[in-house]
DNA sequence: CGTGTCATTTTGTGATCACAAAATTCACTT
DNA sequence: AAGTGAATTTTGTGATCACAAAATGACACG
C-alpha cells in the first residue's frame, strides 16, 4: 500500500509538459493542497501532521512541505509544539469565542468594502454557489458544503481587493474550519442555516447596513449557535 | 569586510554553554532577530531581503532563514514577489487605510479583554515604559521609541492571554512598523503624541470605555495624522 | 554618450544527508 | 499479565549541493 495515513490527493503529478512551472510552483501547490485540506476539514484537530508523511502523500520532497507548514503555523492554522511536532490545534471555548468575535468585527467591514466592487456578474456567481450549498445541505455532503461556503464568503471578500483584512480573515477561517468539520460530523448538516440569500439581496440593492447584518447573522448562525454547546458538553 | 548590506547584529553567537538549545532554537532566534528588526524599522520598505545575506549576517545556515522568511511572508510582514525575491512591502494609501481600520477594530477589543487581567504590577511596568518613551521623544531616538511603544501596547494585549486576536494584531504591527520608521526619519520624533497616560489611568480605574477610547486615540494620533499626508505627498 | 547584448554572478528552490531528540516497539523482569 | 527498561524506528532540524532563473555587470555597437 502506498497510501499513508490520510486524505490528500497526490499532486497533479507534475506529469506531462510543464503546467505552470515558475518560481516556487511546487510550494504553491503544496500550500494550496494543505490549505484546502484544512478548510474542507480533511485534517482532524489534535491529529499530528508529519513533514515526511505529507511529502510522500503529495509526491514531493520534504523541503517545500517544511516551508508550507511554517507558513500555516504563522497563520495559526497549525501549531508547532515544543517537541517540533506539528498538529492541527485543538479548539477551546476561549479560542472559539475569540475567533467568533474577530469574525464579527472584520468580516462585515470587509464585506462593506466589497460592496461597490461587486458586479451583476458576481451576484449571478454567488447565487449559483448558494444554490449548490442548498443541495449540499440536503444531501449531507459536509465537505462540499464547507468548500462552497468558503467560496461564497471569499468571493465577496476578494472583490474588495483587500491586502490586509483579507489575509486576517483567511487566518481565522483556517483556524475554525477543522473544528467545524467535526461539529458537522456529529450533528449532520441538516441543521445548517445561513443568510446567504439575505446577503445577495443586500448586494443587489447596494444596502450597506443590510449586508453587514446579513454577514453578521450568517456568522452567528453558523458558529454562535452550534459551536458553543458542543465545546461545553465535551 | 565581513559586514553585509545592513543592520542585524549577529546572533548571540551560540557562544558559551548552551543557552536554551531545544528543538528549533536556531529558527526561533532568527525569527526574533528579523521580527524585532522589522518592528524597530531596521528594514527599509522596498529593499530586497536575501536569504543568504541574512544567513551570513546572523551567522547561520540559509535553512532556518528560509523558514522564517516564509513565516513572516505568511503574516504579510514580508512580500514574496513572483521572481521569488523577498522584500519589505511598500506602503500604499490603500494598505495604510486598511491597517488603520483593522487596528481600530481589533486593538480596543483586545485591550478591553486585557483589562481585568492587568494587575497593579502591570500598571507600574507600563508607567515605567511610558516614562522611557517620553525620554525617547525628547532625545529623538526613533528606534528606541518604536521598540518601547510596541512594548507598551503588547504588554497590555498580552495580558489578555489571547491566542487569536493577538497574532492578528502582531501581523498588523509588522506591516506598518517599517513604514512608520521612514516617517519618523523624515519628520522626526518631536511631533509624536500618544495617549498612554490616558490608557494607564483607564486601567487603574478599570474603566473599559475610557481604555477603548485611549487606545483608539493613541492609534489615530500615531497613524491617522501623520501617515496619510506623507503617502499623498510622495 | 546612450543602448542593446552577452557573460558572469547572485539568488531561490528542491533534494538529499547527518544528526539528535522523540516516539514507538518489543523483550524482559516481576 | 502488567509494568519497565532498552533497542529501534520515526521525526524535525540544520547544513550542503545542484540547478535554473534572475539580476548584475561588462562590453561592443550605434
Short mmCIF file of C-alpha atoms (C1' of nucleotides) in Angstrom, two decimals:
data_model
loop_
_atom_site.label_atom_id
_atom_site.label_comp_id
_atom_site.label_asym_id
_atom_site.label_seq_id
_atom_site.Cartn_x
_atom_site.Cartn_y
_atom_site.Cartn_z
CA UNK A 1 0.00 0.00 0.00
CA UNK A 2 1.38 3.39 -0.95
CA UNK A 3 -1.33 5.38 0.75
CA UNK A 4 -0.26 6.84 4.04
CA UNK A 5 -2.38 7.85 6.94
CA UNK A 6 -4.90 10.06 5.33
CA UNK A 7 -6.59 12.09 2.82
CA UNK A 8 -4.70 14.27 0.44
CA UNK A 9 -4.84 13.51 -3.21
CA UNK A 10 -1.43 13.39 -4.73
CA UNK A 11 -0.37 16.44 -6.60
CA UNK A 12 -1.24 16.82 -10.30
CA UNK A 13 1.73 14.51 -10.58
CA UNK A 14 3.84 17.14 -12.26
CA UNK A 15 3.03 14.93 -15.20
CA UNK A 16 3.45 15.80 -18.75
CA UNK A 17 4.65 19.04 -20.04
CA UNK A 18 5.11 21.93 -17.80
CA UNK A 19 1.90 23.19 -16.41
CA UNK A 20 2.91 26.45 -14.79
CA UNK A 21 6.49 25.85 -13.79
CA UNK A 22 7.51 29.15 -12.32
CA UNK A 23 9.46 30.05 -9.22
CA UNK A 24 8.12 28.25 -6.20
CA UNK A 25 5.47 26.37 -8.11
CA UNK A 26 5.80 23.23 -6.05
CA UNK A 27 5.48 25.15 -2.83
CA UNK A 28 2.36 26.87 -4.05
CA UNK A 29 0.78 23.57 -4.98
CA UNK A 30 1.63 22.04 -1.64
CA UNK A 31 0.30 25.14 0.09
CA UNK A 32 -2.95 25.02 -1.82
CA UNK A 33 -3.37 21.31 -1.18
CA UNK A 34 -2.89 21.53 2.56
CA UNK A 35 -4.86 24.76 2.82
CA UNK A 36 -7.94 23.39 1.11
CA UNK A 37 -7.48 20.24 3.11
CA UNK A 38 -7.77 22.30 6.27
CA UNK A 39 -10.68 24.39 5.01
CA UNK A 40 -12.71 21.35 3.99
CA UNK A 41 -11.99 19.56 7.22
CA UNK A 42 -9.81 16.76 5.97
CA UNK A 43 -7.48 17.28 8.90
CA UNK A 44 -8.63 16.32 12.34
CA UNK A 45 -7.87 18.65 15.24
CA UNK A 46 -5.33 17.21 17.60
CA UNK A 47 -4.02 14.84 14.99
CA UNK A 48 -0.31 15.14 14.35
CA UNK A 49 0.95 16.10 10.93
CA UNK A 50 4.35 14.93 9.81
CA UNK A 51 6.53 16.53 7.21
CA UNK A 52 7.66 13.32 5.61
CA UNK A 53 4.14 11.96 5.68
CA UNK A 54 2.67 14.86 3.77
CA UNK A 55 5.66 14.89 1.47
CA UNK A 56 5.18 11.31 0.37
CA UNK A 57 1.42 11.79 0.20
CA UNK A 58 1.89 14.67 -2.19
CA UNK A 59 4.77 13.09 -4.03
CA UNK A 60 7.28 15.82 -3.34
CA UNK A 61 10.37 16.23 -1.23
CA UNK A 62 10.05 17.25 2.40
CA UNK A 63 11.52 20.62 1.55
CA UNK A 64 8.50 22.54 0.26
CA UNK A 65 6.31 20.90 2.87
CA UNK A 66 8.53 22.24 5.61
CA UNK A 67 8.15 25.76 4.33
CA UNK A 68 4.42 25.50 3.89
CA UNK A 69 3.98 24.11 7.38
CA UNK A 70 5.86 27.09 8.74
CA UNK A 71 3.63 29.44 6.79
CA UNK A 72 0.49 27.79 8.08
CA UNK A 73 1.86 27.77 11.59
CA UNK A 74 2.43 31.50 11.29
CA UNK A 75 -1.24 31.89 10.39
CA UNK A 76 -2.20 29.80 13.41
CA UNK A 77 -3.70 27.23 11.14
CA UNK A 78 -1.25 24.72 12.54
CA UNK A 79 0.52 24.52 15.85
CA UNK A 80 4.15 23.65 16.37
CA UNK A 81 4.56 22.07 19.73
CA UNK A 82 7.71 22.31 21.79
CA UNK A 83 8.91 18.95 20.50
CA UNK A 84 8.71 20.31 16.99
CA UNK A 85 5.70 18.19 16.25
CA UNK A 86 3.08 19.90 14.12
CA UNK A 87 -0.59 19.38 14.65
CA UNK A 88 -3.98 20.88 13.96
CA UNK A 89 -4.77 22.94 17.06
CA UNK A 90 -7.50 21.77 19.34
CA UNK A 91 -10.43 24.09 19.72
CA UNK A 92 -11.12 25.51 23.13
CA UNK A 93 -14.02 27.65 24.33
CA UNK A 94 -11.74 30.64 24.65
CA UNK A 95 -10.34 30.26 21.18
CA UNK A 96 -13.78 29.75 19.75
CA UNK A 97 -15.02 32.87 21.43
CA UNK A 98 -12.14 34.92 20.09
CA UNK A 99 -12.50 33.64 16.56
CA UNK A 100 -16.20 34.42 16.62
CA UNK A 101 -15.57 37.92 17.94
CA UNK A 102 -12.85 38.60 15.40
CA UNK A 103 -15.00 37.36 12.55
CA UNK A 104 -17.85 39.62 13.63
CA UNK A 105 -15.51 42.58 13.70
CA UNK A 106 -13.66 42.02 10.46
CA UNK A 107 -15.94 40.29 8.01
CA UNK A 108 -18.79 42.80 7.94
CA UNK A 109 -16.24 45.55 7.47
CA UNK A 110 -14.64 43.83 4.51
CA UNK A 111 -17.99 42.89 3.03
CA UNK A 112 -18.97 46.52 3.12
CA UNK A 113 -15.77 47.46 1.38
CA UNK A 114 -16.51 44.89 -1.29
CA UNK A 115 -20.00 46.17 -1.91
CA UNK A 116 -19.19 48.81 -4.50
CA UNK A 117 -16.90 46.45 -6.38
CA UNK A 118 -19.43 43.67 -6.78
CA UNK A 119 -20.97 43.47 -10.23
CA UNK A 120 -24.10 41.80 -11.55
CA UNK A 121 -21.85 39.01 -12.70
CA UNK A 122 -20.72 38.47 -9.14
CA UNK A 123 -24.30 38.33 -7.95
CA UNK A 124 -25.02 35.63 -10.51
CA UNK A 125 -21.97 33.71 -9.38
CA UNK A 126 -22.94 34.00 -5.72
CA UNK A 127 -26.45 32.82 -6.48
CA UNK A 128 -25.06 29.79 -8.25
CA UNK A 129 -22.83 28.95 -5.31
CA UNK A 130 -25.68 29.38 -2.87
CA UNK A 131 -27.84 27.02 -4.91
CA UNK A 132 -25.15 24.40 -4.71
CA UNK A 133 -24.90 24.95 -0.99
CA UNK A 134 -28.58 24.27 -0.56
CA UNK A 135 -28.13 20.96 -2.33
CA UNK A 136 -25.20 20.05 -0.11
CA UNK A 137 -27.24 20.70 3.00
CA UNK A 138 -29.91 18.37 1.70
CA UNK A 139 -27.54 15.67 0.57
CA UNK A 140 -25.50 16.00 3.73
CA UNK A 141 -22.17 16.46 1.98
CA UNK A 142 -20.30 18.30 4.69
CA UNK A 143 -17.03 18.62 2.83
CA UNK A 144 -18.62 20.15 -0.24
CA UNK A 145 -20.66 22.42 1.99
CA UNK A 146 -17.58 23.76 3.66
CA UNK A 147 -15.81 24.29 0.36
CA UNK A 148 -18.77 26.16 -1.10
CA UNK A 149 -19.48 28.21 1.98
CA UNK A 150 -15.87 29.34 1.91
CA UNK A 151 -16.18 30.08 -1.77
CA UNK A 152 -19.27 32.20 -1.15
CA UNK A 153 -17.80 34.36 1.56
CA UNK A 154 -14.45 34.82 -0.08
CA UNK A 155 -15.96 35.62 -3.43
CA UNK A 156 -17.49 38.59 -1.68
CA UNK A 157 -14.41 39.49 0.32
CA UNK A 158 -11.97 39.10 -2.56
CA UNK A 159 -13.86 41.66 -4.58
CA UNK A 160 -12.64 44.32 -2.18
CA UNK A 161 -9.11 43.87 -3.40
CA UNK A 162 -8.01 43.95 0.22
CA UNK A 163 -4.44 43.10 1.04
CA UNK A 164 -4.69 43.42 4.79
CA UNK A 165 -8.11 42.46 6.11
CA UNK A 166 -8.48 39.56 3.73
CA UNK A 167 -5.42 37.68 4.96
CA UNK A 168 -6.54 38.20 8.54
CA UNK A 169 -9.90 36.67 7.77
CA UNK A 170 -8.16 33.92 5.88
CA UNK A 171 -6.27 33.06 9.03
CA UNK A 172 -9.47 32.97 11.03
CA UNK A 173 -11.17 30.56 8.65
CA UNK A 174 -8.20 28.24 8.73
CA UNK A 175 -8.47 28.21 12.49
CA UNK A 176 -12.11 27.32 12.92
CA UNK A 177 -12.74 25.22 9.81
CA UNK A 178 -11.21 21.96 11.05
CA UNK A 179 -13.25 22.20 14.22
CA UNK A 180 -16.49 22.94 12.40
CA UNK A 181 -15.94 19.86 10.34
CA UNK A 182 -16.00 17.73 13.45
CA UNK A 183 -19.18 19.50 14.50
CA UNK A 184 -20.90 18.68 11.24
CA UNK A 185 -19.69 15.14 11.63
CA UNK A 186 -21.65 14.87 14.85
CA UNK A 187 -24.82 16.81 14.26
CA UNK A 188 -25.03 16.50 10.50
CA UNK A 189 -25.65 19.26 8.01
CA UNK A 190 -29.43 19.29 8.25
CA UNK A 191 -29.46 21.89 10.99
CA UNK A 192 -27.42 24.31 8.93
CA UNK A 193 -28.89 27.67 8.22
CA UNK A 194 -27.30 30.66 6.55
CA UNK A 195 -28.17 34.16 5.49
CA UNK A 196 -26.67 33.99 2.06
CA UNK A 197 -29.91 34.95 0.39
CA UNK A 198 -30.23 38.00 2.57
CA UNK A 199 -26.66 38.89 1.68
CA UNK A 200 -27.32 38.53 -2.03
CA UNK A 201 -30.38 40.74 -1.76
CA UNK A 202 -28.39 43.36 0.11
CA UNK A 203 -25.72 43.31 -2.59
CA UNK A 204 -28.31 43.72 -5.30
CA UNK A 205 -29.79 46.71 -3.53
CA UNK A 206 -26.41 48.14 -2.60
CA UNK A 207 -27.56 48.26 1.00
CA UNK A 208 -24.50 48.53 3.21
CA UNK A 209 -26.22 48.03 6.54
CA UNK A 210 -28.29 45.13 5.27
CA UNK A 211 -25.14 43.44 4.01
CA UNK A 212 -23.41 43.92 7.33
CA UNK A 213 -26.40 42.45 9.13
CA UNK A 214 -26.57 39.51 6.76
CA UNK A 215 -22.90 38.69 7.20
CA UNK A 216 -23.09 39.02 10.96
CA UNK A 217 -26.23 36.94 11.04
CA UNK A 218 -24.63 34.32 8.85
CA UNK A 219 -21.63 34.08 11.16
CA UNK A 220 -23.66 33.76 14.31
CA UNK A 221 -26.00 31.29 12.63
CA UNK A 222 -23.08 29.15 11.59
CA UNK A 223 -20.88 29.38 14.64
CA UNK A 224 -22.64 31.04 17.52
CA UNK A 225 -25.42 28.57 17.90
CA UNK A 226 -23.69 25.31 17.29
CA UNK A 227 -20.13 25.53 18.45
CA UNK A 228 -20.51 26.72 21.99
CA UNK A 229 -22.60 23.93 23.36
CA UNK A 230 -20.51 21.35 21.60
CA UNK A 231 -17.44 22.65 23.33
CA UNK A 232 -19.15 22.77 26.69
CA UNK A 233 -20.64 19.30 26.53
CA UNK A 234 -17.32 17.65 25.67
CA UNK B 1 34.83 43.42 5.14
CA UNK B 2 32.56 40.82 6.63
CA UNK B 3 29.60 43.10 7.12
CA UNK B 4 26.97 42.71 4.52
CA UNK B 5 24.38 45.22 3.41
CA UNK B 6 22.80 46.14 6.66
CA UNK B 7 21.85 46.12 10.20
CA UNK B 8 21.30 42.97 12.07
CA UNK B 9 23.53 42.13 14.93
CA UNK B 10 24.91 38.68 14.65
CA UNK B 11 23.20 36.11 16.77
CA UNK B 12 24.37 35.60 20.38
CA UNK B 13 26.99 33.62 18.58
CA UNK B 14 25.78 30.36 20.04
CA UNK B 15 28.61 31.14 22.29
CA UNK B 16 29.37 29.54 25.52
CA UNK B 17 27.36 26.89 27.09
CA UNK B 18 24.04 26.02 25.73
CA UNK B 19 21.63 28.81 26.37
CA UNK B 20 18.28 27.20 25.55
CA UNK B 21 19.17 24.60 22.99
CA UNK B 22 15.85 22.94 22.33
CA UNK B 23 14.08 21.92 19.19
CA UNK B 24 14.10 24.71 16.64
CA UNK B 25 16.14 27.04 18.80
CA UNK B 26 18.07 28.50 15.90
CA UNK B 27 14.91 29.22 13.98
CA UNK B 28 13.39 30.97 16.95
CA UNK B 29 16.43 33.17 17.34
CA UNK B 30 16.45 34.05 13.67
CA UNK B 31 12.74 34.75 13.84
CA UNK B 32 13.14 37.02 16.83
CA UNK B 33 16.05 38.85 15.25
CA UNK B 34 14.26 39.61 11.99
CA UNK B 35 10.99 40.33 13.73
CA UNK B 36 12.43 42.93 16.06
CA UNK B 37 14.39 44.27 13.14
CA UNK B 38 11.14 44.88 11.32
CA UNK B 39 9.37 46.32 14.35
CA UNK B 40 12.14 48.79 15.07
CA UNK B 41 12.40 49.83 11.46
CA UNK B 42 15.80 48.44 10.64
CA UNK B 43 14.46 47.19 7.34
CA UNK B 44 13.57 49.64 4.66
CA UNK B 45 10.36 49.16 2.65
CA UNK B 46 11.06 48.19 -0.90
CA UNK B 47 14.50 46.98 -0.08
CA UNK B 48 15.15 43.40 -1.11
CA UNK B 49 16.00 40.83 1.51
CA UNK B 50 18.10 37.85 0.56
CA UNK B 51 18.22 34.53 2.28
CA UNK B 52 21.94 34.09 2.03
CA UNK B 53 22.51 37.68 3.09
CA UNK B 54 20.56 37.35 6.30
CA UNK B 55 22.07 33.94 6.89
CA UNK B 56 25.62 35.22 6.82
CA UNK B 57 24.62 38.32 8.79
CA UNK B 58 23.22 36.14 11.53
CA UNK B 59 25.92 33.54 11.26
CA UNK B 60 23.65 30.62 10.49
CA UNK B 61 22.89 28.46 7.52
CA UNK B 62 20.32 29.61 4.98
CA UNK B 63 17.97 26.90 6.14
CA UNK B 64 16.35 28.46 9.22
CA UNK B 65 16.24 31.82 7.46
CA UNK B 66 14.23 30.31 4.64
CA UNK B 67 11.63 29.02 7.05
CA UNK B 68 11.43 32.26 8.99
CA UNK B 69 11.03 34.27 5.81
CA UNK B 70 8.13 32.07 4.84
CA UNK B 71 6.56 32.58 8.22
CA UNK B 72 6.91 36.33 8.01
CA UNK B 73 5.61 36.30 4.48
CA UNK B 74 2.54 34.44 5.72
CA UNK B 75 1.97 37.26 8.18
CA UNK B 76 2.33 39.80 5.40
CA UNK B 77 5.35 41.24 7.12
CA UNK B 78 7.33 40.40 4.02
CA UNK B 79 6.34 40.01 0.43
CA UNK B 80 7.48 37.28 -1.89
CA UNK B 81 7.47 38.59 -5.42
CA UNK B 82 6.86 36.41 -8.44
CA UNK B 83 10.58 36.07 -9.01
CA UNK B 84 10.91 34.58 -5.56
CA UNK B 85 12.60 37.71 -4.31
CA UNK B 86 11.61 38.73 -0.81
CA UNK B 87 11.22 42.34 0.19
CA UNK B 88 9.63 44.57 2.76
CA UNK B 89 6.32 45.59 1.22
CA UNK B 90 5.88 49.16 0.13
CA UNK B 91 3.17 51.09 1.89
CA UNK B 92 0.30 52.35 -0.21
CA UNK B 93 -2.60 54.59 0.77
CA UNK B 94 -4.99 51.66 0.48
CA UNK B 95 -2.87 49.41 2.63
CA UNK B 96 -2.40 52.15 5.18
CA UNK B 97 -6.11 52.74 5.35
CA UNK B 98 -6.81 49.07 5.88
CA UNK B 99 -4.19 48.66 8.57
CA UNK B 100 -5.53 51.68 10.41
CA UNK B 101 -9.09 50.39 10.19
CA UNK B 102 -8.10 46.91 11.33
CA UNK B 103 -6.13 48.28 14.25
CA UNK B 104 -9.08 50.40 15.35
CA UNK B 105 -11.33 47.38 15.24
CA UNK B 106 -9.09 44.84 16.94
CA UNK B 107 -6.88 46.63 19.42
CA UNK B 108 -9.54 48.29 21.56
CA UNK B 109 -11.32 44.97 21.75
CA UNK B 110 -8.24 43.13 22.95
CA UNK B 111 -7.33 45.93 25.35
CA UNK B 112 -10.74 45.62 26.91
CA UNK B 113 -10.27 41.89 27.26
CA UNK B 114 -6.96 42.53 28.97
CA UNK B 115 -8.40 44.98 31.43
CA UNK B 116 -9.45 42.52 34.11
CA UNK B 117 -6.16 40.66 33.90
CA UNK B 118 -3.97 43.70 34.41
CA UNK B 119 -2.54 43.96 37.91
CA UNK B 120 -1.02 46.84 39.81
CA UNK B 121 2.35 45.42 38.87
CA UNK B 122 1.45 45.78 35.23
CA UNK B 123 0.44 49.39 35.75
CA UNK B 124 3.81 50.06 37.33
CA UNK B 125 5.54 48.39 34.40
CA UNK B 126 3.51 50.36 31.87
CA UNK B 127 4.28 53.60 33.65
CA UNK B 128 7.97 52.81 33.52
CA UNK B 129 7.80 52.08 29.82
CA UNK B 130 5.88 55.27 29.17
CA UNK B 131 8.48 57.29 31.04
CA UNK B 132 11.18 55.85 28.83
CA UNK B 133 9.09 56.68 25.79
CA UNK B 134 8.87 60.31 26.83
CA UNK B 135 12.64 60.46 27.00
CA UNK B 136 12.96 58.90 23.57
CA UNK B 137 10.68 61.50 22.08
CA UNK B 138 12.85 64.22 23.56
CA UNK B 139 16.13 62.66 22.59
CA UNK B 140 14.80 61.78 19.14
CA UNK B 141 15.73 58.12 19.30
CA UNK B 142 13.22 56.75 16.82
CA UNK B 143 14.33 53.14 17.05
CA UNK B 144 14.06 53.02 20.82
CA UNK B 145 10.72 54.80 20.61
CA UNK B 146 9.33 52.17 18.29
CA UNK B 147 10.60 49.34 20.44
CA UNK B 148 9.11 50.84 23.59
CA UNK B 149 5.82 51.80 22.01
CA UNK B 150 5.48 48.22 20.84
CA UNK B 151 6.38 47.02 24.33
CA UNK B 152 3.73 49.25 25.86
CA UNK B 153 0.87 48.13 23.64
CA UNK B 154 1.75 44.47 23.72
CA UNK B 155 2.26 44.42 27.44
CA UNK B 156 -1.38 45.35 27.63
CA UNK B 157 -2.53 43.00 24.91
CA UNK B 158 -0.52 40.03 26.10
CA UNK B 159 -2.20 40.17 29.47
CA UNK B 160 -5.39 39.02 27.80
CA UNK B 161 -3.88 35.62 27.12
CA UNK B 162 -5.34 35.84 23.65
CA UNK B 163 -4.35 33.22 21.12
CA UNK B 164 -6.33 34.60 18.20
CA UNK B 165 -6.63 38.37 18.29
CA UNK B 166 -3.09 38.87 19.47
CA UNK B 167 -1.44 37.20 16.46
CA UNK B 168 -3.67 39.21 14.15
CA UNK B 169 -2.56 42.44 15.77
CA UNK B 170 1.00 41.20 15.66
CA UNK B 171 0.69 40.85 11.92
CA UNK B 172 -0.64 44.39 11.62
CA UNK B 173 2.24 45.90 13.55
CA UNK B 174 4.75 44.07 11.43
CA UNK B 175 3.08 45.58 8.40
CA UNK B 176 3.05 49.23 9.34
CA UNK B 177 6.16 49.44 11.52
CA UNK B 178 8.75 49.61 8.73
CA UNK B 179 6.81 52.40 7.07
CA UNK B 180 6.40 54.40 10.24
CA UNK B 181 10.12 54.26 10.71
CA UNK B 182 10.61 56.06 7.42
CA UNK B 183 8.04 58.61 8.53
CA UNK B 184 9.92 59.34 11.74
CA UNK B 185 13.06 59.57 9.70
CA UNK B 186 11.54 62.44 7.77
CA UNK B 187 9.55 64.39 10.31
CA UNK B 188 11.44 63.45 13.45
CA UNK B 189 10.01 62.26 16.72
CA UNK B 190 9.24 65.65 18.19
CA UNK B 191 5.74 65.72 16.79
CA UNK B 192 4.86 62.43 18.40
CA UNK B 193 1.94 62.34 20.75
CA UNK B 194 0.32 59.41 22.43
CA UNK B 195 -2.45 58.65 24.87
CA UNK B 196 -0.53 56.24 27.02
CA UNK B 197 -1.19 58.23 30.15
CA UNK B 198 -4.90 58.21 29.46
CA UNK B 199 -4.69 54.46 28.94
CA UNK B 200 -2.86 53.94 32.21
CA UNK B 201 -5.42 56.00 34.05
CA UNK B 202 -8.22 53.98 32.49
CA UNK B 203 -6.55 50.75 33.55
CA UNK B 204 -6.16 52.00 37.09
CA UNK B 205 -9.83 52.90 37.25
CA UNK B 206 -10.92 49.76 35.45
CA UNK B 207 -12.81 51.89 33.01
CA UNK B 208 -13.49 49.84 29.89
CA UNK B 209 -14.79 52.61 27.71
CA UNK B 210 -12.03 55.00 28.70
CA UNK B 211 -9.45 52.37 27.83
CA UNK B 212 -11.04 51.79 24.46
CA UNK B 213 -11.04 55.49 23.80
CA UNK B 214 -7.43 55.86 24.85
CA UNK B 215 -6.28 53.04 22.62
CA UNK B 216 -8.26 54.35 19.68
CA UNK B 217 -6.98 57.83 20.29
CA UNK B 218 -3.44 56.57 20.54
CA UNK B 219 -3.75 54.76 17.24
CA UNK B 220 -5.19 57.71 15.39
CA UNK B 221 -2.69 60.04 16.99
CA UNK B 222 0.17 57.86 15.86
CA UNK B 223 -1.01 56.85 12.45
CA UNK B 224 -4.02 58.80 11.37
CA UNK B 225 -2.47 62.21 11.46
CA UNK B 226 0.95 61.56 10.12
CA UNK B 227 0.84 58.75 7.66
CA UNK B 228 -1.81 59.86 5.29
CA UNK B 229 -0.31 63.08 4.10
CA UNK B 230 3.11 61.52 3.78
CA UNK B 231 1.74 58.96 1.44
CA UNK B 232 -0.13 61.51 -0.59
CA UNK B 233 2.75 63.92 -0.98
CA UNK B 234 5.12 61.28 -2.27
"C1'" DC C 1 27.07 59.17 -24.64
"C1'" DG C 2 23.34 56.09 -24.67
"C1'" DT C 3 21.68 51.27 -25.77
"C1'" DG C 4 21.25 46.56 -26.52
"C1'" DT C 5 23.63 42.01 -25.96
"C1'" DC C 6 26.19 38.62 -23.76
"C1'" DA C 7 28.92 36.58 -19.92
"C1'" DT C 8 29.21 36.34 -15.01
"C1'" DT C 9 27.48 36.27 -10.55
"C1'" DT C 10 23.88 36.01 -7.32
"C1'" DT C 11 19.72 34.05 -5.72
"C1'" DG C 12 15.75 30.96 -4.68
"C1'" DT C 13 14.33 26.18 -4.94
"C1'" DG C 14 14.09 21.46 -4.36
"C1'" DA C 15 16.53 17.46 -2.95
"C1'" DT C 16 19.44 14.82 0.00
"C1'" DC C 17 22.27 13.94 4.17
"C1'" DA C 18 23.73 13.58 9.08
"C1'" DC C 19 22.46 14.05 13.50
"C1'" DA C 20 19.93 14.33 17.80
"C1'" DA C 21 15.62 14.16 20.05
"C1'" DA C 22 11.42 11.94 20.41
"C1'" DA C 23 8.23 8.37 19.87
"C1'" DT C 24 7.38 3.64 19.29
"C1'" DT C 25 8.21 -1.27 19.65
"C1'" DC C 26 9.46 -5.06 21.97
"C1'" DA C 27 11.65 -8.01 25.00
"C1'" DC C 28 12.37 -8.91 29.77
"C1'" DT C 29 11.54 -8.79 34.66
"C1'" DT C 30 8.48 -9.01 38.42
"C1'" DA D 1 -0.37 -10.38 32.67
"C1'" DA D 2 1.27 -5.72 33.64
"C1'" DG D 3 4.85 -2.61 34.14
"C1'" DT D 4 9.58 -1.23 32.90
"C1'" DG D 5 13.69 -0.96 30.53
"C1'" DA D 6 16.43 -0.79 26.38
"C1'" DA D 7 16.61 -1.08 21.34
"C1'" DT D 8 14.74 0.51 17.11
"C1'" DT D 9 12.35 3.44 14.18
"C1'" DT D 10 10.47 7.82 13.08
"C1'" DT D 11 10.77 12.70 13.03
"C1'" DG D 12 12.35 17.58 12.90
"C1'" DT D 13 16.44 20.38 12.15
"C1'" DG D 14 20.27 22.39 10.18
"C1'" DA D 15 23.62 22.05 6.55
"C1'" DT D 16 25.10 21.40 1.92
"C1'" DC D 17 24.53 20.59 -3.12
"C1'" DA D 18 22.94 21.08 -7.95
"C1'" DC D 19 20.31 23.52 -10.91
"C1'" DA D 20 17.68 27.06 -13.26
"C1'" DA D 21 16.07 31.63 -13.22
"C1'" DA D 22 17.06 36.21 -12.42
"C1'" DA D 23 19.93 40.14 -11.61
"C1'" DT D 24 24.21 42.41 -12.42
"C1'" DG D 25 27.98 43.99 -14.86
"C1'" DA D 26 31.00 44.40 -18.91
"C1'" DC D 27 31.41 45.42 -23.40
"C1'" DA D 28 30.65 46.31 -28.12
"C1'" DC D 29 27.92 48.91 -31.31
"C1'" DG D 30 25.23 52.73 -32.93
#
